[in-house]
């Protein structure tokens, strides 16, 4: 028995987690070292405290009672100081000056979708079958061509998705984005624990179960991989943030970026108007002058149902996980050790039991710990909400059939509907039931479509404009 093993055994005895070494006798030398190294990196005190929920003494009901709507630009409306056109001009100028970058988070395991590759590889183009990666990369490329300046792209992977992501992007030459302008960076992980005992789980006899540490792990990962420095060196002032599973995302939307800049916001979030009080979205609210999210599950109905004088929902703004950040804000958060809190989620996690058998539970048996990016909001000066029409900005791929919401089918339908609307706007009729898809390399928005296509005409068979 070597020193490392003795040391780890002593640590595990202190924290009551000796079960992790139960199969040491059955492992070869390499496997033993791997397991001991992995255990050696765990902060057991942190895990104990997270399991005991010691940091979570938040009284949501009390907070919700004081919640007000956030400072926001409503759909189709301007701001008292700056019109929508002024905001768009400002955003477009920033894009033309090369001051905008993009972060795409793609480190999740996509467990609900049940796809065995990174979600970004999922075919989503309604006609083209292009992957989520291709659709969003081509949007970034389309925008950078339209404004004549590179938009550096930072893609967050996780140990679960990194190799496949890098291989896929390399195979497809980053879908046209030059290698110098695309950096894949890998986020960290957290172990999961048994929900009854708080014991760490083994994924195999020689390996702990770990999962990505949440999209909020982005902040530490950006710093660790030097991305914040790269952004600063390249003169990137504003970073647009989106998630891989939303191909309808308004990548680098000039209106959002423009208001974000003009109103000196350090973090701006796109929101949709909730259609019901307890819609399953995070509620963007303002409490004591600070913007934050209250999850729908934490919002008591009596506060969710409040209305304003006009009879509309008071807490109306639902987050769609699309944000703009100032690079200087992210740097400041990192420098002040603005480590984000962990949230707990109950999930089904396969594990090796005491007898050495792999168990695939049918009910959530484990607690996973994840950081959420929206926890940056309260730290941001002048945090702002921009309302978007979901039909033009949000259709996430989360679930597999038999689910009927947020599936690949609903997302494809939303993409087709959007592109039909763009065509209708320029007088092109698309026959009922006929799918159309517009490549972002053909047009990134209605305006560019109008510049490229002749008005009028009829489309009567499935058409991919590329
Ligand atoms: P979700 O919370 O929907 O998770 O992530 P998911 O992994 O896609 O799906 P489920 O919950 O396992 O079914 C929203 C976005 O955040 C990214 C995901 O890749 C997705 O773009 N994400 C999530 C990360 O990058 N890292 C994480 O640790 C978690």
Coordinates of C-alpha atoms and ligand atoms in Angstrom, one line a residue:
X1 CA 0.0 0.0 0.0
X2 CA 1.6 3.3 -1.0
X3 CA 1.6 6.7 0.8
X4 CA -1.1 8.2 -1.5
X5 CA -3.5 5.3 -0.7
X6 CA -2.8 5.6 3.1
X7 CA -3.4 9.4 2.9
X8 CA -6.7 8.9 1.0
X9 CA -7.9 6.2 3.3
X10 CA -7.3 8.5 6.3
X11 CA -9.3 11.3 4.6
X12 CA -12.1 9.0 3.7
X13 CA -12.3 7.5 7.2
X14 CA -12.6 11.1 8.6
X15 CA -15.5 11.9 6.3
X16 CA -17.2 8.5 6.4
X17 CA -16.8 7.7 2.7
X18 CA -14.6 4.6 2.9
X19 CA -17.0 2.8 0.4
X20 CA -15.2 4.6 -2.4
X21 CA -12.2 2.2 -2.0
X22 CA -14.3 -1.0 -1.6
X23 CA -13.1 -2.5 -4.9
X24 CA -9.4 -1.5 -4.7
X25 CA -8.4 -5.2 -4.6
X26 CA -10.0 -5.8 -8.0
X27 CA -8.2 -2.9 -9.7
X28 CA -4.9 -2.8 -11.5
X29 CA -2.2 -0.3 -10.6
X30 CA -3.3 2.3 -13.2
X31 CA -6.9 2.1 -12.2
X32 CA -6.0 2.5 -8.5
X33 CA -3.9 5.6 -9.2
X34 CA -6.7 7.1 -11.3
X35 CA -9.3 6.6 -8.5
X36 CA -7.0 7.9 -5.8
X37 CA -6.1 11.0 -7.8
X38 CA -9.8 11.6 -8.5
X39 CA -10.7 11.3 -4.8
X40 CA -7.7 13.5 -3.9
X41 CA -9.2 16.4 -5.8
X42 CA -12.6 16.4 -3.9
X43 CA -13.3 19.0 -1.4
X44 CA -15.3 16.8 1.0
X45 CA -16.1 19.7 3.4
X46 CA -17.7 21.6 0.5
X47 CA -19.7 18.5 -0.6
X48 CA -20.9 17.9 3.0
X49 CA -22.0 21.5 3.4
X50 CA -23.8 21.5 0.0
X51 CA -25.6 18.2 0.8
X52 CA -26.7 19.6 4.2
X53 CA -27.9 22.6 2.2
X54 CA -26.2 24.9 4.7
X55 CA -25.8 27.8 2.3
X56 CA -29.4 27.8 1.2
X57 CA -31.2 29.8 3.9
X58 CA -33.1 31.8 1.3
X59 CA -36.7 32.8 2.2
X60 CA -38.1 32.9 -1.3
X61 CA -41.6 33.9 -0.1
X62 CA -40.2 37.0 1.6
X63 CA -38.0 37.9 -1.4
X64 CA -40.9 37.4 -3.8
X65 CA -43.1 39.7 -1.7
X66 CA -40.6 42.5 -2.4
X67 CA -40.0 41.7 -6.1
X68 CA -40.7 44.3 -8.7
X69 CA -40.4 44.0 -12.5
X70 CA -36.9 44.6 -13.8
X71 CA -35.8 47.6 -15.9
X72 CA -36.8 46.5 -19.3
X73 CA -37.2 47.4 -22.9
X74 CA -40.6 46.0 -23.9
X75 CA -41.3 44.5 -27.3
X76 CA -41.8 47.2 -30.0
X77 CA -41.1 50.0 -27.5
X78 CA -38.2 52.2 -26.9
X79 CA -36.5 53.9 -23.9
X80 CA -37.1 57.4 -22.8
X81 CA -33.6 58.4 -23.7
X82 CA -32.8 56.1 -26.6
X83 CA -35.1 54.9 -29.4
X84 CA -34.9 51.4 -30.8
X85 CA -33.2 52.7 -34.0
X86 CA -30.5 54.4 -31.9
X87 CA -30.0 51.2 -30.0
X88 CA -29.7 49.2 -33.3
X89 CA -27.3 51.7 -34.7
X90 CA -25.1 51.4 -31.6
X91 CA -25.2 47.6 -31.6
X92 CA -24.4 47.5 -35.4
X93 CA -21.5 49.9 -34.8
X94 CA -20.0 47.7 -32.1
X95 CA -20.3 44.8 -34.5
X96 CA -18.6 46.7 -37.3
X97 CA -15.9 47.8 -34.9
X98 CA -15.2 44.2 -34.0
X99 CA -16.0 44.8 -30.3
X100 CA -18.4 41.9 -29.9
X101 CA -17.6 38.2 -29.2
X102 CA -19.9 35.2 -28.6
X103 CA -20.0 32.5 -26.0
X104 CA -21.9 29.3 -26.7
X105 CA -22.3 26.9 -23.8
X106 CA -22.5 23.3 -24.9
X107 CA -21.2 21.4 -21.9
X108 CA -24.5 19.9 -20.7
X109 CA -25.2 16.2 -20.9
X110 CA -28.5 16.6 -22.6
X111 CA -29.9 13.8 -20.5
X112 CA -33.6 14.5 -21.3
X113 CA -33.0 14.4 -25.0
X114 CA -31.4 11.0 -24.7
X115 CA -28.9 11.6 -27.5
X116 CA -25.6 9.8 -26.9
X117 CA -23.4 12.5 -28.5
X118 CA -23.0 16.2 -27.4
X119 CA -26.3 18.0 -28.0
X120 CA -24.6 20.3 -30.5
X121 CA -24.3 17.4 -32.9
X122 CA -28.1 16.8 -32.9
X123 CA -29.6 17.2 -36.4
X124 CA -32.1 20.1 -36.2
X125 CA -32.2 21.7 -39.7
X126 CA -35.9 21.1 -40.8
X127 CA -34.8 20.3 -44.3
X128 CA -31.0 20.4 -44.3
X129 CA -30.7 18.2 -41.2
X130 CA -27.8 20.5 -40.2
X131 CA -26.6 20.0 -36.6
X132 CA -27.3 22.5 -33.8
X133 CA -23.6 23.4 -34.0
X134 CA -23.8 24.1 -37.7
X135 CA -26.9 26.3 -37.4
X136 CA -25.5 28.4 -34.6
X137 CA -21.9 28.6 -36.0
X138 CA -23.3 29.7 -39.4
X139 CA -25.4 32.4 -37.6
X140 CA -22.2 33.7 -36.0
X141 CA -20.4 33.6 -39.4
X142 CA -23.4 35.2 -41.1
X143 CA -23.3 38.1 -38.7
X144 CA -19.6 38.5 -39.0
X145 CA -19.8 38.6 -42.8
X146 CA -22.8 41.0 -42.7
X147 CA -20.9 43.5 -40.5
X148 CA -17.5 42.8 -42.0
X149 CA -15.7 42.0 -38.8
X150 CA -14.8 38.8 -37.0
X151 CA -16.9 37.7 -34.1
X152 CA -14.6 35.5 -32.0
X153 CA -16.5 32.4 -30.8
X154 CA -15.9 30.7 -27.5
X155 CA -17.5 27.3 -27.1
X156 CA -17.8 25.7 -23.6
X157 CA -17.6 22.0 -23.5
X158 CA -17.3 19.7 -20.5
X159 CA -15.3 16.5 -19.9
X160 CA -18.5 14.7 -21.0
X161 CA -18.6 16.5 -24.4
X162 CA -15.1 17.8 -25.1
X163 CA -13.5 15.2 -27.2
X164 CA -16.6 14.6 -29.4
X165 CA -17.1 18.3 -29.8
X166 CA -13.5 19.0 -30.8
X167 CA -13.5 16.1 -33.2
X168 CA -16.8 17.1 -34.8
X169 CA -15.8 20.8 -35.2
X170 CA -12.4 19.8 -36.6
X171 CA -14.0 17.4 -39.1
X172 CA -16.3 20.2 -40.3
X173 CA -13.6 23.0 -40.2
X174 CA -15.7 24.9 -37.6
X175 CA -18.4 25.3 -40.2
X176 CA -16.3 28.0 -41.8
X177 CA -15.1 29.9 -38.8
X178 CA -11.3 30.2 -38.9
X179 CA -9.5 28.2 -36.2
X180 CA -8.0 31.4 -34.7
X181 CA -11.5 32.8 -34.1
X182 CA -13.0 29.7 -32.4
X183 CA -11.8 28.4 -29.1
X184 CA -13.3 25.4 -27.3
X185 CA -12.8 25.5 -23.5
X186 CA -13.7 22.8 -21.1
X187 CA -15.7 23.5 -17.9
X188 CA -15.1 21.7 -14.5
X189 CA -17.1 18.9 -12.9
X190 CA -18.7 18.1 -9.5
X191 CA -19.4 14.7 -7.9
X192 CA -23.0 13.7 -7.3
X193 CA -24.1 12.2 -4.0
X194 CA -26.7 9.7 -2.9
X195 CA -29.8 11.7 -1.9
X196 CA -30.4 9.7 1.3
X197 CA -26.9 9.4 2.7
X198 CA -24.8 12.1 1.0
X199 CA -22.3 9.4 0.0
X200 CA -20.4 10.1 -3.2
X201 CA -21.3 7.7 -6.0
X202 CA -19.0 5.4 -8.1
X203 CA -19.7 5.4 -11.8
X204 CA -17.4 2.3 -12.1
X205 CA -15.2 0.5 -9.6
X206 CA -12.3 2.7 -10.6
X207 CA -14.2 6.0 -11.1
X208 CA -16.3 8.5 -9.2
X209 CA -19.5 9.7 -10.8
X210 CA -19.0 13.4 -11.8
X211 CA -21.0 15.7 -14.0
X212 CA -20.4 19.2 -15.5
X213 CA -20.6 21.9 -12.8
X214 CA -23.5 23.8 -14.5
X215 CA -23.5 26.7 -17.1
X216 CA -22.4 29.0 -14.3
X217 CA -19.1 27.0 -14.3
X218 CA -18.4 29.2 -17.4
X219 CA -17.0 32.0 -15.3
X220 CA -14.2 30.0 -13.7
X221 CA -13.6 28.0 -17.0
X222 CA -13.2 31.2 -19.0
X223 CA -10.6 32.4 -16.6
X224 CA -8.8 29.1 -16.3
X225 CA -8.4 28.8 -20.1
X226 CA -7.3 32.3 -20.6
X227 CA -10.4 33.3 -22.6
X228 CA -11.0 36.5 -20.7
X229 CA -7.5 37.6 -21.5
X230 CA -8.0 36.7 -25.2
X231 CA -11.1 38.8 -25.2
X232 CA -9.4 41.7 -23.7
X233 CA -6.4 41.4 -26.1
X234 CA -8.8 41.3 -29.0
X235 CA -10.6 44.4 -27.9
X236 CA -13.9 42.5 -27.2
X237 CA -16.0 44.8 -25.0
X238 CA -19.3 42.9 -25.1
X239 CA -19.9 39.2 -25.1
X240 CA -23.1 37.7 -26.3
X241 CA -24.1 34.5 -24.5
X242 CA -26.3 31.7 -25.8
X243 CA -27.0 28.0 -25.3
X244 CA -26.5 25.3 -27.8
X245 CA -30.0 24.0 -27.7
X246 CA -31.7 27.2 -28.9
X247 CA -31.3 27.4 -32.7
X248 CA -33.8 30.3 -32.9
X249 CA -31.4 32.4 -30.8
X250 CA -30.9 35.9 -32.0
X251 CA -27.1 35.6 -32.1
X252 CA -25.4 39.0 -31.4
X253 CA -28.7 40.8 -31.7
X254 CA -27.8 44.5 -32.4
X255 CA -30.8 45.9 -30.5
X256 CA -29.9 43.9 -27.4
X257 CA -26.2 44.8 -27.6
X258 CA -27.1 48.5 -28.4
X259 CA -29.3 49.0 -25.4
X260 CA -26.9 47.1 -23.2
X261 CA -24.2 49.6 -24.2
X262 CA -26.2 52.8 -24.2
X263 CA -27.7 52.1 -20.8
X264 CA -24.4 51.1 -19.3
X265 CA -25.6 47.6 -18.4
X266 CA -23.0 45.1 -17.3
X267 CA -25.4 42.2 -17.9
X268 CA -28.5 42.2 -20.1
X269 CA -30.9 39.3 -20.5
X270 CA -33.4 38.6 -23.2
X271 CA -36.8 37.7 -21.7
X272 CA -40.2 36.7 -22.9
X273 CA -43.6 37.9 -21.6
X274 CA -45.0 35.0 -19.5
X275 CA -48.3 33.6 -20.7
X276 CA -49.2 32.3 -17.3
X277 CA -48.2 33.1 -13.7
X278 CA -46.3 29.9 -13.0
X279 CA -44.9 29.3 -16.5
X280 CA -41.8 27.1 -16.2
X281 CA -39.2 29.8 -16.7
X282 CA -36.9 31.7 -14.4
X283 CA -38.6 35.0 -13.4
X284 CA -36.4 38.1 -13.9
X285 CA -37.2 40.5 -11.1
X286 CA -35.7 43.4 -9.3
X287 CA -35.3 43.3 -5.5
X288 CA -33.8 46.3 -3.6
X289 CA -32.6 47.6 -6.9
X290 CA -30.7 44.4 -7.9
X291 CA -31.9 42.2 -10.7
X292 CA -32.1 38.4 -10.0
X293 CA -33.9 35.3 -11.0
X294 CA -36.6 33.6 -9.0
X295 CA -37.2 30.1 -10.4
X296 CA -40.8 29.3 -11.1
X297 CA -40.6 26.5 -8.5
X298 CA -39.6 29.1 -5.8
X299 CA -42.2 31.7 -6.7
X300 CA -45.3 31.4 -4.4
X301 CA -48.5 31.5 -6.4
X302 CA -49.8 34.6 -4.6
X303 CA -46.9 36.6 -5.9
X304 CA -46.8 35.0 -9.3
X305 CA -50.4 35.9 -9.8
X306 CA -50.1 39.6 -9.0
X307 CA -51.2 42.0 -11.7
X308 CA -50.4 45.6 -12.4
X309 CA -52.8 48.5 -12.9
X310 CA -53.5 47.4 -16.5
X311 CA -54.3 43.8 -15.4
X312 CA -51.1 42.3 -16.8
X313 CA -48.8 40.0 -14.8
X314 CA -46.6 42.1 -12.6
X315 CA -43.7 39.7 -12.6
X316 CA -43.9 39.2 -16.3
X317 CA -40.4 38.6 -17.5
X318 CA -39.3 35.0 -18.1
X319 CA -35.7 34.4 -18.8
X320 CA -34.7 32.6 -22.0
X321 CA -31.0 32.2 -21.1
X322 CA -29.7 34.6 -23.7
X323 CA -27.5 37.3 -22.2
X324 CA -25.0 40.0 -23.1
X325 CA -22.0 40.7 -20.7
X326 CA -19.4 43.3 -20.5
X327 CA -16.0 41.6 -20.6
X328 CA -14.8 44.0 -17.9
X329 CA -17.7 42.8 -15.7
X330 CA -16.7 39.1 -16.1
X331 CA -13.1 40.1 -15.3
X332 CA -14.2 41.9 -12.2
X333 CA -16.3 39.0 -11.0
X334 CA -13.3 36.7 -11.4
X335 CA -10.9 39.0 -9.7
X336 CA -13.2 39.5 -6.7
X337 CA -13.6 35.7 -6.5
X338 CA -17.3 36.1 -7.3
X339 CA -17.7 32.3 -7.1
X340 CA -21.3 31.5 -7.8
X341 CA -23.4 29.4 -5.5
X342 CA -24.2 25.8 -6.2
X343 CA -27.9 24.7 -6.8
X344 CA -29.1 21.2 -6.0
X345 CA -30.9 19.1 -8.5
X346 CA -32.3 15.6 -8.0
X347 CA -31.4 13.3 -10.8
X348 CA -31.2 9.7 -11.8
X349 CA -27.6 8.6 -11.6
X350 CA -26.4 5.1 -12.4
X351 CA -24.0 3.9 -9.8
X352 CA -22.0 0.8 -8.5
X353 CA -23.6 -0.6 -5.4
X354 CA -22.0 -2.3 -2.4
X355 CA -22.0 -5.6 -4.2
X356 CA -20.2 -4.2 -7.2
X357 CA -23.3 -4.2 -9.5
X358 CA -24.1 -1.3 -11.8
X359 CA -27.6 0.0 -10.8
X360 CA -29.7 2.0 -13.2
X361 CA -32.3 3.7 -10.9
X362 CA -35.8 4.4 -12.1
X363 CA -36.3 7.3 -9.8
X364 CA -34.0 10.3 -8.9
X365 CA -31.5 8.8 -6.5
X366 CA -28.8 11.4 -6.4
X367 CA -28.2 15.1 -5.8
X368 CA -26.1 16.9 -8.5
X369 CA -24.6 20.3 -7.8
X370 CA -24.7 23.0 -10.5
X371 CA -23.9 26.7 -10.8
X372 CA -26.2 28.9 -12.9
X373 CA -25.0 31.7 -15.1
X374 CA -27.9 34.0 -14.1
X375 CA -26.6 34.2 -10.5
X376 CA -24.3 36.9 -12.0
X377 CA -27.2 39.2 -12.4
X378 CA -27.2 40.7 -8.9
X379 CA -23.5 41.7 -9.3
X380 CA -24.1 43.6 -12.5
X381 CA -24.6 47.3 -12.6
X382 CA -27.7 48.5 -14.4
X383 CA -28.8 45.0 -15.3
X384 CA -31.4 45.2 -18.0
X385 CA -34.1 43.0 -19.6
X386 CA -34.9 43.1 -23.3
X387 CA -38.3 41.5 -24.3
X388 CA -38.3 39.4 -27.4
X389 CA -41.0 37.5 -29.2
X390 CA -40.4 33.8 -28.5
X391 CA -41.3 33.1 -32.1
X392 CA -38.2 35.1 -33.0
X393 CA -35.8 34.1 -30.4
X394 CA -36.5 31.0 -28.4
X395 CA -37.2 27.3 -29.3
X396 CA -35.1 25.0 -27.1
X397 CA -34.5 21.4 -27.8
X398 CA -34.7 19.7 -24.4
X399 CA -37.0 16.6 -24.5
X400 CA -37.5 13.4 -26.5
X401 CA -40.9 12.0 -27.4
X402 CA -43.3 11.2 -25.9
X403 CA -42.9 14.7 -24.5
X404 CA -44.7 17.2 -26.7
X405 CA -43.0 20.4 -25.6
X406 CA -39.4 21.6 -26.2
X407 CA -38.7 18.7 -28.6
X408 CA -36.8 18.6 -31.8
X409 CA -40.2 18.6 -33.6
X410 CA -41.4 21.8 -31.9
X411 CA -38.1 23.5 -32.6
X412 CA -38.0 22.5 -36.2
X413 CA -41.6 23.8 -36.6
X414 CA -40.6 27.1 -35.0
X415 CA -37.7 27.4 -37.4
X416 CA -39.9 26.8 -40.4
X417 CA -42.5 29.3 -39.1
X418 CA -39.9 32.0 -38.7
X419 CA -38.5 31.5 -42.1
X420 CA -42.0 31.5 -43.7
X421 CA -42.7 34.8 -42.0
X422 CA -39.6 36.3 -43.4
X423 CA -40.5 35.1 -46.9
X424 CA -44.1 36.4 -46.5
X425 CA -42.7 39.8 -45.5
X426 CA -41.1 40.1 -48.9
X427 CA -44.2 38.9 -50.6
X428 CA -43.2 35.3 -51.2
X429 CA -46.1 32.9 -50.6
X430 CA -45.2 29.5 -49.1
X431 CA -47.9 26.9 -49.7
X432 CA -49.5 25.5 -46.6
X433 CA -47.7 22.5 -45.1
X434 CA -44.6 23.2 -47.2
X435 CA -41.4 23.5 -45.1
X436 CA -38.8 26.1 -45.8
X437 CA -35.4 26.7 -44.3
X438 CA -33.1 29.6 -44.8
X439 CA -29.4 29.1 -44.2
X440 CA -27.9 31.8 -42.0
X441 CA -25.2 32.1 -44.7
X442 CA -28.0 33.2 -47.1
X443 CA -29.7 35.6 -44.7
X444 CA -29.4 36.2 -41.0
X445 CA -32.6 38.2 -40.8
X446 CA -35.5 39.5 -42.8
X447 CA -33.6 42.6 -43.8
X448 CA -30.8 40.6 -45.5
X449 CA -33.4 38.3 -47.1
X450 CA -35.0 41.3 -48.6
X451 CA -31.7 42.5 -50.0
X452 CA -31.0 39.1 -51.5
X453 CA -34.3 37.9 -52.9
X454 CA -36.7 39.2 -55.4
X455 CA -40.0 40.1 -54.0
X456 CA -43.1 38.0 -54.8
X457 CA -43.4 34.4 -56.0
X458 CA -44.7 31.1 -54.7
X459 CA -42.8 28.3 -53.0
X460 CA -44.7 25.0 -53.4
X461 CA -42.1 22.4 -52.5
X462 CA -39.7 21.9 -49.6
X463 CA -37.0 24.5 -50.1
X464 CA -33.7 25.1 -48.4
X465 CA -32.3 28.6 -49.3
X466 CA -28.5 28.4 -49.1
Ligands
LIG1 P1 -29.8 22.4 -19.5 O1 -29.9 22.8 -18.1 O2 -31.0 22.4 -20.3 O3 -29.0 21.0 -19.5 O4 -28.7 23.3 -20.2 P2 -28.8 20.0 -20.7 O5 -27.5 19.3 -20.4 O6 -28.8 20.6 -22.1 O7 -30.0 19.0 -20.6 P3 -30.5 18.0 -19.5 O8 -31.0 18.9 -18.4 O9 -29.4 17.1 -19.0 O10 -31.6 17.3 -20.2 C1 -28.9 24.5 -20.8 C2 -27.7 24.9 -21.6 O11 -26.5 25.0 -20.7 C3 -25.5 24.1 -21.1 C4 -26.1 23.1 -22.0 O12 -25.2 22.5 -22.9 C5 -27.2 23.8 -22.7 O13 -26.7 24.6 -23.7 N1 -24.8 23.6 -20.0 C6 -25.6 23.0 -19.0 C7 -23.5 23.6 -19.9 O14 -22.8 24.1 -20.8 N2 -22.9 23.1 -18.8 C8 -23.6 22.5 -17.8 O15 -22.9 22.0 -16.8 C9 -24.9 22.5 -17.9

